[in-house]
JSON list of C-alpha atoms in Angstrom, two decimals:
[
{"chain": "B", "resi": 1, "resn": "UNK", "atom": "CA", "xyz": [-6.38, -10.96, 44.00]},
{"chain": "B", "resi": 2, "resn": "UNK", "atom": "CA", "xyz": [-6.94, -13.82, 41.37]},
{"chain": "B", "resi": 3, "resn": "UNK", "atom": "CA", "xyz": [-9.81, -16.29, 41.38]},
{"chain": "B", "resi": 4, "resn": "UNK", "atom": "CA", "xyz": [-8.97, -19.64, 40.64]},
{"chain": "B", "resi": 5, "resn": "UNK", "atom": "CA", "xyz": [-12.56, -21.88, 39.01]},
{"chain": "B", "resi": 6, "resn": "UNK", "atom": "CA", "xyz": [-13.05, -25.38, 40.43]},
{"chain": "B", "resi": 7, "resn": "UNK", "atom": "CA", "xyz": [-11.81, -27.73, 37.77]},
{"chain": "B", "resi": 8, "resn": "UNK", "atom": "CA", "xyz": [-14.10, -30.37, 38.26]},
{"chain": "B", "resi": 9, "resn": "UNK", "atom": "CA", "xyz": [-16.90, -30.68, 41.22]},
{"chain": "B", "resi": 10, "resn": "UNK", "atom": "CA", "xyz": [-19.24, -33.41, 42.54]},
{"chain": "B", "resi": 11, "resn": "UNK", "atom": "CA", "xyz": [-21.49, -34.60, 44.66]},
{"chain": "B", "resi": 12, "resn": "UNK", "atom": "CA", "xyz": [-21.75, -38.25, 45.88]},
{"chain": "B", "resi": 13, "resn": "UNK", "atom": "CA", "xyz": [-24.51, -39.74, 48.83]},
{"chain": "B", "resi": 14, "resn": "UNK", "atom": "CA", "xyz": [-25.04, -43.06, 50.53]},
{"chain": "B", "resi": 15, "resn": "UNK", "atom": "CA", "xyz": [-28.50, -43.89, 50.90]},
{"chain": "B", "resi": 16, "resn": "UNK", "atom": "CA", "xyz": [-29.47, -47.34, 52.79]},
{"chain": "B", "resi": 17, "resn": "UNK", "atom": "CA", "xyz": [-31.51, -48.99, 55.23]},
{"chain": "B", "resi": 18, "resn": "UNK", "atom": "CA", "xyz": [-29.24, -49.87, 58.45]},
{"chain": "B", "resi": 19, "resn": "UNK", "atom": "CA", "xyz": [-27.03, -48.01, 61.24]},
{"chain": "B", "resi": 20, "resn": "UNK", "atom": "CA", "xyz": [-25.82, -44.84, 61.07]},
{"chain": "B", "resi": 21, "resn": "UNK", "atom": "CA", "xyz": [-22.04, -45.73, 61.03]},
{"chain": "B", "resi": 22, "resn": "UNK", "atom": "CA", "xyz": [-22.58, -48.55, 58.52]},
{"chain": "B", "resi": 23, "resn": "UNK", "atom": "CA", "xyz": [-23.83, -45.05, 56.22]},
{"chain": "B", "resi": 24, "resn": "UNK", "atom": "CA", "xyz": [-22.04, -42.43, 57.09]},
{"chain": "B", "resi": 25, "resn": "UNK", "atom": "CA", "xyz": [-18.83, -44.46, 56.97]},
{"chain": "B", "resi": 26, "resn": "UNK", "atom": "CA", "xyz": [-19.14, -46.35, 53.85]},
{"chain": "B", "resi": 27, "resn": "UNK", "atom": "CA", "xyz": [-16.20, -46.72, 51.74]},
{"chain": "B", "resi": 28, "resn": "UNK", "atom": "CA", "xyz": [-18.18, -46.08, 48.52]},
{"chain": "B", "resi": 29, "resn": "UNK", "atom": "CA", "xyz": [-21.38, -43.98, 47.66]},
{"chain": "B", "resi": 30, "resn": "UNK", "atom": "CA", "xyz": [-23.22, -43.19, 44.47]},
{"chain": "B", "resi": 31, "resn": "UNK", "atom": "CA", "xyz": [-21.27, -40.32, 42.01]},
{"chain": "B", "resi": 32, "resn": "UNK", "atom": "CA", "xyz": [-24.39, -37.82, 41.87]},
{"chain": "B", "resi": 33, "resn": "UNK", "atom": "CA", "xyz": [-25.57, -37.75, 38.24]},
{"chain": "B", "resi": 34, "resn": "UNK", "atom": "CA", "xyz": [-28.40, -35.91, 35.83]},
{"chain": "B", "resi": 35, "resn": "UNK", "atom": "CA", "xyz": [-30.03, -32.65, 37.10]},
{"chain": "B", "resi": 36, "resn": "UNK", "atom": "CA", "xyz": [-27.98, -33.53, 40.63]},
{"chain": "B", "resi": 37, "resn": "UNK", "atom": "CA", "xyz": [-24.30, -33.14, 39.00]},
{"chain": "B", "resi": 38, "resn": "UNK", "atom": "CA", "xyz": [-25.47, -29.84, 37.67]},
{"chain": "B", "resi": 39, "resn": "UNK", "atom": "CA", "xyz": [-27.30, -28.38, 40.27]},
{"chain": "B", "resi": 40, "resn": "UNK", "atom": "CA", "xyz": [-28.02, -30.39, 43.16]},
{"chain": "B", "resi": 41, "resn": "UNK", "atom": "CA", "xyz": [-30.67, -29.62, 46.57]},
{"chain": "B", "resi": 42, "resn": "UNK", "atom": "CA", "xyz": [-29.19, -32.54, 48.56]},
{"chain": "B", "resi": 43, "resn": "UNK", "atom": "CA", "xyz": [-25.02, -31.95, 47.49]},
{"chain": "B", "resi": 44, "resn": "UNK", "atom": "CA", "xyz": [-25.13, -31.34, 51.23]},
{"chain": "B", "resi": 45, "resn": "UNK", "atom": "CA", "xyz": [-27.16, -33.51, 53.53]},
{"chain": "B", "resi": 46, "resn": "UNK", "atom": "CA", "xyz": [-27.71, -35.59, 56.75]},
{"chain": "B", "resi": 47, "resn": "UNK", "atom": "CA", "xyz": [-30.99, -37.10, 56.77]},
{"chain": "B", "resi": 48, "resn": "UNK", "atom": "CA", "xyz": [-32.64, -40.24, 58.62]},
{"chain": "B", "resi": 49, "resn": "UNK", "atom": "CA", "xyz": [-36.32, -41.55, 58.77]},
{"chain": "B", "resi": 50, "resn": "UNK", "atom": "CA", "xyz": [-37.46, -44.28, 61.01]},
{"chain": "B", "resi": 51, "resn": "UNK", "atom": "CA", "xyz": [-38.98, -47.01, 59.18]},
{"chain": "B", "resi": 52, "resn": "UNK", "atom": "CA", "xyz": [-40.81, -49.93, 60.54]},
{"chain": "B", "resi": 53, "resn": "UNK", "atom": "CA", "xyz": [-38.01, -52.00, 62.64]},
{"chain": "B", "resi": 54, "resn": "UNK", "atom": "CA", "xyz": [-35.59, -49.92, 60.58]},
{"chain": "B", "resi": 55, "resn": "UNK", "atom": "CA", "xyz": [-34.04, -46.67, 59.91]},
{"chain": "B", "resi": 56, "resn": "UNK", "atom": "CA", "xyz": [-33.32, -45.09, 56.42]},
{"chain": "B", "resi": 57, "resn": "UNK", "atom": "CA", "xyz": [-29.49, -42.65, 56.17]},
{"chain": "B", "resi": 58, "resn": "UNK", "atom": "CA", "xyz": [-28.77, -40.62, 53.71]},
{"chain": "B", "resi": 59, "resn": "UNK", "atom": "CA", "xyz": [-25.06, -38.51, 53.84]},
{"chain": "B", "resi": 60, "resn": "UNK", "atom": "CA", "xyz": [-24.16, -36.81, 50.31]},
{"chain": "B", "resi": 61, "resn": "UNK", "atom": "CA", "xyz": [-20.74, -34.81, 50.36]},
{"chain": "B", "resi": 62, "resn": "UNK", "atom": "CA", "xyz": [-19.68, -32.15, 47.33]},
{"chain": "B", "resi": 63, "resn": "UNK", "atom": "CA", "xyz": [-16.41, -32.72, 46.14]},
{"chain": "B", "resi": 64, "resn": "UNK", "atom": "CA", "xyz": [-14.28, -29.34, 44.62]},
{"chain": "B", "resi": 65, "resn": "UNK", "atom": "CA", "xyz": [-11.24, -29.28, 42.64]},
{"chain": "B", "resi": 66, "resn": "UNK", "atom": "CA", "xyz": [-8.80, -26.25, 41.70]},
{"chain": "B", "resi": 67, "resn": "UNK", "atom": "CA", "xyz": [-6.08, -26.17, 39.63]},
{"chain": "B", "resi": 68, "resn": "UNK", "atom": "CA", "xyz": [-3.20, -24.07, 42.06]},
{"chain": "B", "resi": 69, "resn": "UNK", "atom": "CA", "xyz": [-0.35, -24.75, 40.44]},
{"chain": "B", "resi": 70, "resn": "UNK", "atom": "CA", "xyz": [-0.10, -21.05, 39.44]},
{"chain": "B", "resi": 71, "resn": "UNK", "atom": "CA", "xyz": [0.64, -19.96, 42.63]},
{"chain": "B", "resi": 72, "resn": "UNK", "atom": "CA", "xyz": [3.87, -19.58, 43.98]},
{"chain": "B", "resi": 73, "resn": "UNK", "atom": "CA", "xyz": [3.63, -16.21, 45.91]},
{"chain": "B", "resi": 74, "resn": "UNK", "atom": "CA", "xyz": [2.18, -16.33, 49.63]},
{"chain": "B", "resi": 75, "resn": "UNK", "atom": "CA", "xyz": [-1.47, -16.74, 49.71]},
{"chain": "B", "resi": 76, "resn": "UNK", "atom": "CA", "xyz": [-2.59, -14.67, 53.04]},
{"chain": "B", "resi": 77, "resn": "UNK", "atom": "CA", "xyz": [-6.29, -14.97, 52.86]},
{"chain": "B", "resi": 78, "resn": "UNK", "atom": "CA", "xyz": [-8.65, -17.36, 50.64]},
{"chain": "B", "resi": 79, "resn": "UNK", "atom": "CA", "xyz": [-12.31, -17.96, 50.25]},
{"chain": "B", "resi": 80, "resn": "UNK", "atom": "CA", "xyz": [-14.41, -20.45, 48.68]},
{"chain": "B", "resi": 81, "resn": "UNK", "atom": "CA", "xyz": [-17.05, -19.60, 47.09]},
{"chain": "B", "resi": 82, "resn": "UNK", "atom": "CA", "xyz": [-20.22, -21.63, 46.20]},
{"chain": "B", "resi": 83, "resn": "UNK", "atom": "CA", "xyz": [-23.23, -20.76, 44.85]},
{"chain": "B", "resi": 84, "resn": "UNK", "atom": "CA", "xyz": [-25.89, -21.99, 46.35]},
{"chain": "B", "resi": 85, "resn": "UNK", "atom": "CA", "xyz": [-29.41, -23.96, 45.23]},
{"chain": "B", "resi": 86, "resn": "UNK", "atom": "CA", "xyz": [-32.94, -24.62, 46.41]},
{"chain": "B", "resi": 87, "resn": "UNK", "atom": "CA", "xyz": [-32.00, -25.60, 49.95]},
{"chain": "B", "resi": 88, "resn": "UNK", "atom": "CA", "xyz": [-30.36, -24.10, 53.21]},
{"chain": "B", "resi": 89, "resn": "UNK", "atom": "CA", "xyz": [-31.05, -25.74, 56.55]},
{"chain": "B", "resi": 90, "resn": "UNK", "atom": "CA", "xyz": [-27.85, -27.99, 56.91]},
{"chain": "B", "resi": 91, "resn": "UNK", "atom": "CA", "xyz": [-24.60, -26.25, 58.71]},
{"chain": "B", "resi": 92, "resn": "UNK", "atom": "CA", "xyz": [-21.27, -27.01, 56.54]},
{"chain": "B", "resi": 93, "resn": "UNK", "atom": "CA", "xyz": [-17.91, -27.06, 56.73]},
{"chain": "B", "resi": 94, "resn": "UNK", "atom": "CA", "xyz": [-14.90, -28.22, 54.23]},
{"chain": "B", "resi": 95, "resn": "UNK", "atom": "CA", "xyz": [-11.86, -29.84, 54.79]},
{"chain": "B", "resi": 96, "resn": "UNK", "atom": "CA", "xyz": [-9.43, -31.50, 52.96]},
{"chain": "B", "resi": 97, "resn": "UNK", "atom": "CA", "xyz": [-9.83, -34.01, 50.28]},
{"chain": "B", "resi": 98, "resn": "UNK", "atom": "CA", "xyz": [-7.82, -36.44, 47.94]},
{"chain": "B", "resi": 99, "resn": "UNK", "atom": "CA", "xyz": [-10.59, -37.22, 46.13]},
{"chain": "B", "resi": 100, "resn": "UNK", "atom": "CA", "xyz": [-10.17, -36.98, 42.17]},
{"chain": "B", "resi": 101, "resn": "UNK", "atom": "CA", "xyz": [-6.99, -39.36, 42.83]},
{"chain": "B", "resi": 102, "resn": "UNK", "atom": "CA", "xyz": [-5.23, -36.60, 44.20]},
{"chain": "B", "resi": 103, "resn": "UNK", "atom": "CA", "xyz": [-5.63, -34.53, 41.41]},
{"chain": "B", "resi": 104, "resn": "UNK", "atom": "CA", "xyz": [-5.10, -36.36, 38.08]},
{"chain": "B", "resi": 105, "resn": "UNK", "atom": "CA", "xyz": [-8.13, -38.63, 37.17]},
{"chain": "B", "resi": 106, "resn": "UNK", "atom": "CA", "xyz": [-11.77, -38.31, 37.66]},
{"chain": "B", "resi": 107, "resn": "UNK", "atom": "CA", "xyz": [-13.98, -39.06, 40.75]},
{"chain": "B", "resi": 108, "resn": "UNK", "atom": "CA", "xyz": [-14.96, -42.48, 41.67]},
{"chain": "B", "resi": 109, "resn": "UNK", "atom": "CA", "xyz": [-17.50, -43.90, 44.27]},
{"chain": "B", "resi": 110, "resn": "UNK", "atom": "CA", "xyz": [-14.99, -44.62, 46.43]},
{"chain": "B", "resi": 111, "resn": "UNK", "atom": "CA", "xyz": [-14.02, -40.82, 47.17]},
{"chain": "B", "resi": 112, "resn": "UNK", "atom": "CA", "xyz": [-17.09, -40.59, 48.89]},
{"chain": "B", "resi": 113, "resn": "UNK", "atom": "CA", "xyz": [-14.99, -41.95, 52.30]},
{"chain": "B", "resi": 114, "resn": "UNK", "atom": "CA", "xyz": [-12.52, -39.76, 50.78]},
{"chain": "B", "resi": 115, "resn": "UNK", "atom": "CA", "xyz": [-12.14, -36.75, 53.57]},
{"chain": "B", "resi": 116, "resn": "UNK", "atom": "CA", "xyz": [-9.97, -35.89, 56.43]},
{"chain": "B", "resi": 117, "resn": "UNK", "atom": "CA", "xyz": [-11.78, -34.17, 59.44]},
{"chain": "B", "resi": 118, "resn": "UNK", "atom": "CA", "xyz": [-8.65, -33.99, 61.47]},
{"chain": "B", "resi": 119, "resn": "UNK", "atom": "CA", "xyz": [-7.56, -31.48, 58.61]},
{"chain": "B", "resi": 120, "resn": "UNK", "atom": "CA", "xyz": [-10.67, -29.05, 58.47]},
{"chain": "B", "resi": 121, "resn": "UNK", "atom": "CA", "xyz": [-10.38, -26.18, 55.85]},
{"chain": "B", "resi": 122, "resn": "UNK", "atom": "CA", "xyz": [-12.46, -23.84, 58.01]},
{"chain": "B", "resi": 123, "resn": "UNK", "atom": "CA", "xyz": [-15.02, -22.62, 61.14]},
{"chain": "B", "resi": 124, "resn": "UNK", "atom": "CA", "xyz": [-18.81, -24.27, 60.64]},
{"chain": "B", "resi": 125, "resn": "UNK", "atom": "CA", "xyz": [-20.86, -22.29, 58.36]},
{"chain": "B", "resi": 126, "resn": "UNK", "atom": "CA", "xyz": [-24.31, -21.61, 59.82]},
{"chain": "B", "resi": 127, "resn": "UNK", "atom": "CA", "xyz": [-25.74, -19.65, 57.44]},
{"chain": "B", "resi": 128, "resn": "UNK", "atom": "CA", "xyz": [-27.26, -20.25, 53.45]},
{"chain": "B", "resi": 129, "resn": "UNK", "atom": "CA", "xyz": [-27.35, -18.63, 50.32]},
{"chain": "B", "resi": 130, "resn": "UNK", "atom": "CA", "xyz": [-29.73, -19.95, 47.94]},
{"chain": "B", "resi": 131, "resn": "UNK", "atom": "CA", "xyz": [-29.81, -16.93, 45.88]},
{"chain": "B", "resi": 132, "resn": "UNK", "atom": "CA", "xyz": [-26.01, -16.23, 45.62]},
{"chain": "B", "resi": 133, "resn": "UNK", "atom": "CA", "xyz": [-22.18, -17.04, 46.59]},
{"chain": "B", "resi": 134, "resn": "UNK", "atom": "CA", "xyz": [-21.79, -18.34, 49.83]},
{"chain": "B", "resi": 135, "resn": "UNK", "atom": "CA", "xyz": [-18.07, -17.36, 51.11]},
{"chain": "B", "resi": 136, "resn": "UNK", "atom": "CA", "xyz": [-16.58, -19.92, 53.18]},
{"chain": "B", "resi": 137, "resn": "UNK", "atom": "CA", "xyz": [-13.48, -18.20, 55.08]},
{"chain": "B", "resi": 138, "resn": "UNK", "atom": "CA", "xyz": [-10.67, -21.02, 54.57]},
{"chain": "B", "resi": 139, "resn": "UNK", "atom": "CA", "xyz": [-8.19, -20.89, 57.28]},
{"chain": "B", "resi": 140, "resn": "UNK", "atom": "CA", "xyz": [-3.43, -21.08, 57.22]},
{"chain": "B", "resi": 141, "resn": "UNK", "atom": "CA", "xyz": [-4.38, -24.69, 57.00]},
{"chain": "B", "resi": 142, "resn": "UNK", "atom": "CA", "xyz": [-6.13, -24.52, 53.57]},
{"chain": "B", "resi": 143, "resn": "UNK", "atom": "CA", "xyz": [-4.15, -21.52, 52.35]},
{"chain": "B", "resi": 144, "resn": "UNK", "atom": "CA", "xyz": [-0.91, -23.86, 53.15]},
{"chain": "B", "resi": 145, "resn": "UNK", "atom": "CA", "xyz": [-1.88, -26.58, 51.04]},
{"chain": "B", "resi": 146, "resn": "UNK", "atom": "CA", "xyz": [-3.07, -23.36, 47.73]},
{"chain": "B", "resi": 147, "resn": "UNK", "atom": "CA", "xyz": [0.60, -22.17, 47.91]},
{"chain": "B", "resi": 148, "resn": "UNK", "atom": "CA", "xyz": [2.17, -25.40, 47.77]},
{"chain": "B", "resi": 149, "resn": "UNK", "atom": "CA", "xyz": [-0.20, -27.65, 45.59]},
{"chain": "B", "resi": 150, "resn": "UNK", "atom": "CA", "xyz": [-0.41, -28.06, 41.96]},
{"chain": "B", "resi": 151, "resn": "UNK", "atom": "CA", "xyz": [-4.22, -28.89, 43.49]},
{"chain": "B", "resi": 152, "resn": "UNK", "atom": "CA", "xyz": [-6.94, -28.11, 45.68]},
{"chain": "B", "resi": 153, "resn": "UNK", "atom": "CA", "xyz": [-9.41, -29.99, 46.66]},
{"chain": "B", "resi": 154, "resn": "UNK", "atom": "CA", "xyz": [-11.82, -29.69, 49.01]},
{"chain": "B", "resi": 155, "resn": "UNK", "atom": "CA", "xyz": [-14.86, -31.77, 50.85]},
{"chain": "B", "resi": 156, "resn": "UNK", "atom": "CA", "xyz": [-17.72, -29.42, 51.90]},
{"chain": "B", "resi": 157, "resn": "UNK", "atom": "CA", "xyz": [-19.87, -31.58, 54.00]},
{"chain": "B", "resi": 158, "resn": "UNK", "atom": "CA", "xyz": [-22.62, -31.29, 56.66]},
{"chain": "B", "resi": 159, "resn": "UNK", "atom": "CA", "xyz": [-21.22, -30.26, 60.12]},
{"chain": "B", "resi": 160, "resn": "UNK", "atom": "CA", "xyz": [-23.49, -31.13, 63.10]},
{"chain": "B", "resi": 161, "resn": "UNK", "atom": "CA", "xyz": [-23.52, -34.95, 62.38]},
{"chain": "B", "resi": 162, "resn": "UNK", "atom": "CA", "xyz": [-21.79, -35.89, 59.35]},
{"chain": "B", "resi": 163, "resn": "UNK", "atom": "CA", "xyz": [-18.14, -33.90, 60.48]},
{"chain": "B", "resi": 164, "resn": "UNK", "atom": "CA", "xyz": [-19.27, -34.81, 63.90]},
{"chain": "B", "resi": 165, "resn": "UNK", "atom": "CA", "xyz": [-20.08, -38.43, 63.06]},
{"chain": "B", "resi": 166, "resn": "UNK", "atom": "CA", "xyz": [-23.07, -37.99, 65.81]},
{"chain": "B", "resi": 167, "resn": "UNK", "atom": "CA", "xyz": [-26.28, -39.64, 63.97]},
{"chain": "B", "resi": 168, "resn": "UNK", "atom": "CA", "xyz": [-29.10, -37.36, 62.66]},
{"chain": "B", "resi": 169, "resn": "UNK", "atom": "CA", "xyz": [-32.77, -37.98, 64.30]},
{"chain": "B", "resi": 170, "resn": "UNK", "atom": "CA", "xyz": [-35.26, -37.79, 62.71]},
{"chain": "B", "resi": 171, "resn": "UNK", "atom": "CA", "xyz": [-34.23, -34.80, 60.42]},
{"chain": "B", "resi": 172, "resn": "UNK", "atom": "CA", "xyz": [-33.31, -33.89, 56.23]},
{"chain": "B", "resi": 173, "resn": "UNK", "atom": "CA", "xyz": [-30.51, -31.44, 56.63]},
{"chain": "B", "resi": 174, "resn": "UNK", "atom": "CA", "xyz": [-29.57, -30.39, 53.09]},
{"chain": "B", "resi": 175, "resn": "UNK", "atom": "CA", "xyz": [-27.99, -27.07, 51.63]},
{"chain": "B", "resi": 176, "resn": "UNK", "atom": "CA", "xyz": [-27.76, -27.44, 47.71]},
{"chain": "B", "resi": 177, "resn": "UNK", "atom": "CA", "xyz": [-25.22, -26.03, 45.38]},
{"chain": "B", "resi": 178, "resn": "UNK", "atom": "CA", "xyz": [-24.24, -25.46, 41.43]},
{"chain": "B", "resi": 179, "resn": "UNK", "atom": "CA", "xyz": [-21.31, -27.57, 40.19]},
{"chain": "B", "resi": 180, "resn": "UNK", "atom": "CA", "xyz": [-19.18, -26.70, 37.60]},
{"chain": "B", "resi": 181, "resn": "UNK", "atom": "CA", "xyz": [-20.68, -28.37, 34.75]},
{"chain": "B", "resi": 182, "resn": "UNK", "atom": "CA", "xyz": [-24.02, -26.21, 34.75]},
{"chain": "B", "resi": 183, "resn": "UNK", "atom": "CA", "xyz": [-24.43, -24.18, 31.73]},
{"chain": "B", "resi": 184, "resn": "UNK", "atom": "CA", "xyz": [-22.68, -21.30, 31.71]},
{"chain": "B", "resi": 185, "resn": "UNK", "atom": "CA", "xyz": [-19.97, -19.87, 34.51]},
{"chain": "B", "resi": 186, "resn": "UNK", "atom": "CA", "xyz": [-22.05, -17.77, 36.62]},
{"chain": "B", "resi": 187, "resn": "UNK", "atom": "CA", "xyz": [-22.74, -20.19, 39.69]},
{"chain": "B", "resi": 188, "resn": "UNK", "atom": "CA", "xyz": [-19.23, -21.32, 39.17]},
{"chain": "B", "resi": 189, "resn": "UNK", "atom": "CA", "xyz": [-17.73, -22.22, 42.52]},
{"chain": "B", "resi": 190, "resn": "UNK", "atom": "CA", "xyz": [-14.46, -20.23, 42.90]},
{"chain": "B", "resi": 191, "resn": "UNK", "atom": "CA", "xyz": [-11.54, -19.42, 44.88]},
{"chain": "B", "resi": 192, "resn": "UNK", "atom": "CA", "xyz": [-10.77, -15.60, 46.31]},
{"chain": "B", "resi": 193, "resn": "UNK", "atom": "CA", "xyz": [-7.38, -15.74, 46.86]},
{"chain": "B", "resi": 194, "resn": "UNK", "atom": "CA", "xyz": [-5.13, -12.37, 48.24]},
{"chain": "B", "resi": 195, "resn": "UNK", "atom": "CA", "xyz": [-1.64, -12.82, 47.74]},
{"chain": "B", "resi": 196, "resn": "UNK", "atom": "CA", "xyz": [1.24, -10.45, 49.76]},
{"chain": "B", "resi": 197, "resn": "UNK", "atom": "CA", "xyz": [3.74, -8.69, 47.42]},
{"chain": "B", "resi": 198, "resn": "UNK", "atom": "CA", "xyz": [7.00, -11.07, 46.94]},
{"chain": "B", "resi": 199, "resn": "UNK", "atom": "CA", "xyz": [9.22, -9.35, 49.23]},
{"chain": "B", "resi": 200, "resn": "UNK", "atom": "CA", "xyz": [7.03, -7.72, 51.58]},
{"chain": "B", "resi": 201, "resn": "UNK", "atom": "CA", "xyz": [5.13, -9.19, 54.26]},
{"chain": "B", "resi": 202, "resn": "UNK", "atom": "CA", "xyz": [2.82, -6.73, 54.31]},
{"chain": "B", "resi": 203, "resn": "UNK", "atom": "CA", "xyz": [-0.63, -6.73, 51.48]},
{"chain": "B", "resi": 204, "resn": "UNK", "atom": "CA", "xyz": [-0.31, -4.44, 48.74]},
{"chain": "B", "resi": 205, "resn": "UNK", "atom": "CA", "xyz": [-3.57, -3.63, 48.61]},
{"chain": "B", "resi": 206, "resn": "UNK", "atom": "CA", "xyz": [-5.18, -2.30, 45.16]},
{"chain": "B", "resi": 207, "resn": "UNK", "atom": "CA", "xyz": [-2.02, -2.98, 43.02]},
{"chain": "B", "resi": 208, "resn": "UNK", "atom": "CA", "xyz": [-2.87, -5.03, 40.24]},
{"chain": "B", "resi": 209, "resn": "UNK", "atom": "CA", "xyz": [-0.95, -8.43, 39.36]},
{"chain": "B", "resi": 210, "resn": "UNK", "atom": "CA", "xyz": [0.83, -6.53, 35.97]},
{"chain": "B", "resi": 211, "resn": "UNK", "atom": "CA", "xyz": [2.17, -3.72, 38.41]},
{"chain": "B", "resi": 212, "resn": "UNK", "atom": "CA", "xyz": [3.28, -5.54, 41.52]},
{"chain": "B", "resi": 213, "resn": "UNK", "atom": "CA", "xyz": [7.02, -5.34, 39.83]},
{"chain": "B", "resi": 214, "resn": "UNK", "atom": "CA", "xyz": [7.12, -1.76, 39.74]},
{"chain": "B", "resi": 215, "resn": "UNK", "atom": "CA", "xyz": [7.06, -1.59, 43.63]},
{"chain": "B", "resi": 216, "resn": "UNK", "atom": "CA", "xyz": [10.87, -1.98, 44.29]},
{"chain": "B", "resi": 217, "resn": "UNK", "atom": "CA", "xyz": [12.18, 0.05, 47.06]},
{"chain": "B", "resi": 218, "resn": "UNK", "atom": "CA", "xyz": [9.35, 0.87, 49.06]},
{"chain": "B", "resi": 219, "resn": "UNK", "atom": "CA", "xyz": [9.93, 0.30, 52.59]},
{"chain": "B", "resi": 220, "resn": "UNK", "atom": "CA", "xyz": [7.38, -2.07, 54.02]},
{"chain": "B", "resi": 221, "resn": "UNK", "atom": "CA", "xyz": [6.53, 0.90, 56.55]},
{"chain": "B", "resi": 222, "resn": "UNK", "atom": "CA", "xyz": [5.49, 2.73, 54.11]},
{"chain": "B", "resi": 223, "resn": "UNK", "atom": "CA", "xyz": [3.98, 0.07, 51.71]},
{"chain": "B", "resi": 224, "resn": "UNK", "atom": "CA", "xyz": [-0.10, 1.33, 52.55]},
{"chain": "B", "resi": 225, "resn": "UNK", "atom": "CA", "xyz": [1.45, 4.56, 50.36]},
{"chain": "B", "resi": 226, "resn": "UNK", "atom": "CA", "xyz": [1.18, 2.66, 47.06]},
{"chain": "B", "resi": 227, "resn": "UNK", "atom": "CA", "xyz": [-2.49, 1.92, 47.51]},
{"chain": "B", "resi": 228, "resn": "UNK", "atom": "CA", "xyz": [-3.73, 2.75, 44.23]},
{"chain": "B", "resi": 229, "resn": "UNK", "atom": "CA", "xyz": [-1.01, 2.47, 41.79]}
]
């Protein structure tokens, strides 16, 4: 079961005076920089004030790269995993992403447009974690693109208006996570990734990447027998 480290990670926001599409679908935002592209409370966030004959939007999206090219077996179950920061009330959900230009160059404000909704990654996330990994279940969709991409990446965005594209009242939705570039690896955001035995289409569970050659001529009946070698 490796675990792949994001690469590179990100947060960028629109914030601005105006309508709700005019924010939430602006071809360019601000790249999220300082304290915020180390550790950021609004990474995640849907938020609107009415103003005097006006209304304020903000949307900020995080942005995750991984370097797959390593895999080659059949990924059959993945999570990402993010450690959260300081704040917890906005619902998330990732999907895919060619943000980093696909891979080989650094972000740019324009990547803030940069997500595909019609290709989500997984199920709404309702809950948290400010005080740990959060483990966002990524679905044949996601694990698809792990097996057969040299890269990953992945928009984690707010779910109930930004995915939805139905305009936040009156509200600051925001769930805040640690990039990569805070000091240390600790609140590194991660992949989990279970790959099946090349051969098998059954899990060999417990069998460590250095061994998984010496299972040769098991049956795949009987393949829960080598649990532990």
């Amino acid at each position: 079961m490796p675990n792949i480290y994001a690469s590179k990670s990100e947060g960028i926001a629109q914030f601005a005076v105006g309508a709700w599409s005019h924010i939430r679908d602006s071809p360019t935002g601000v790249i999220r920089t300082g304290t915020s592209s180390q550790r950021d409370a609004l990474a995640i966030n849907a938020y609107h004030t009415p103003g005097r004959g006006s209304d304020v939007y903000r949307v900020s999206r995080a942005f995750f790269l991984f370097d797959t090219s390593s895999i080659t077996s059949t990924v059959t179950d993945t999570k990402l995993n993010i450690y959260g920061y300081s704040q917890d009330n906005a619902d998330v959900i990732a999907v895919k992403s060619d943000a980093y230009g696909g891979g080989a160059s650094s972000i740019v404000a324009a990547d803030f447009n940069n997500f595909d909704t019609s290709t989500p990654y997984s199920s709404e996330v309702t809950s948290w974690s400010t005080s740990g990994y959060n483990g966002i279940v990524l679905n044949s969709t996601a694990l698809t693109d792990i097996q057969n991409d040299d890269y990953f990446i992945v928009c984690v965005m707010e779910y109930d208006h930004d995915f939805q594209n139905s305009a936040v009242s009156n509200a600051n939705l925001r769930s805040g996570v640690y990039h990569v570039n805070y000091t240390g690896t600790s609140f590194d955001p991660y992949l989990q990734i279970t790959l099946s035995a090349a051969g098998y289409g059954n899990i060999v569970t417990g069998v460590a990447a250095a061994n998984i050659g010496k299972v040769k001529g098991v049956a795949t009946a009987s393949i829960e027998k080598v649990i532990g070698i």
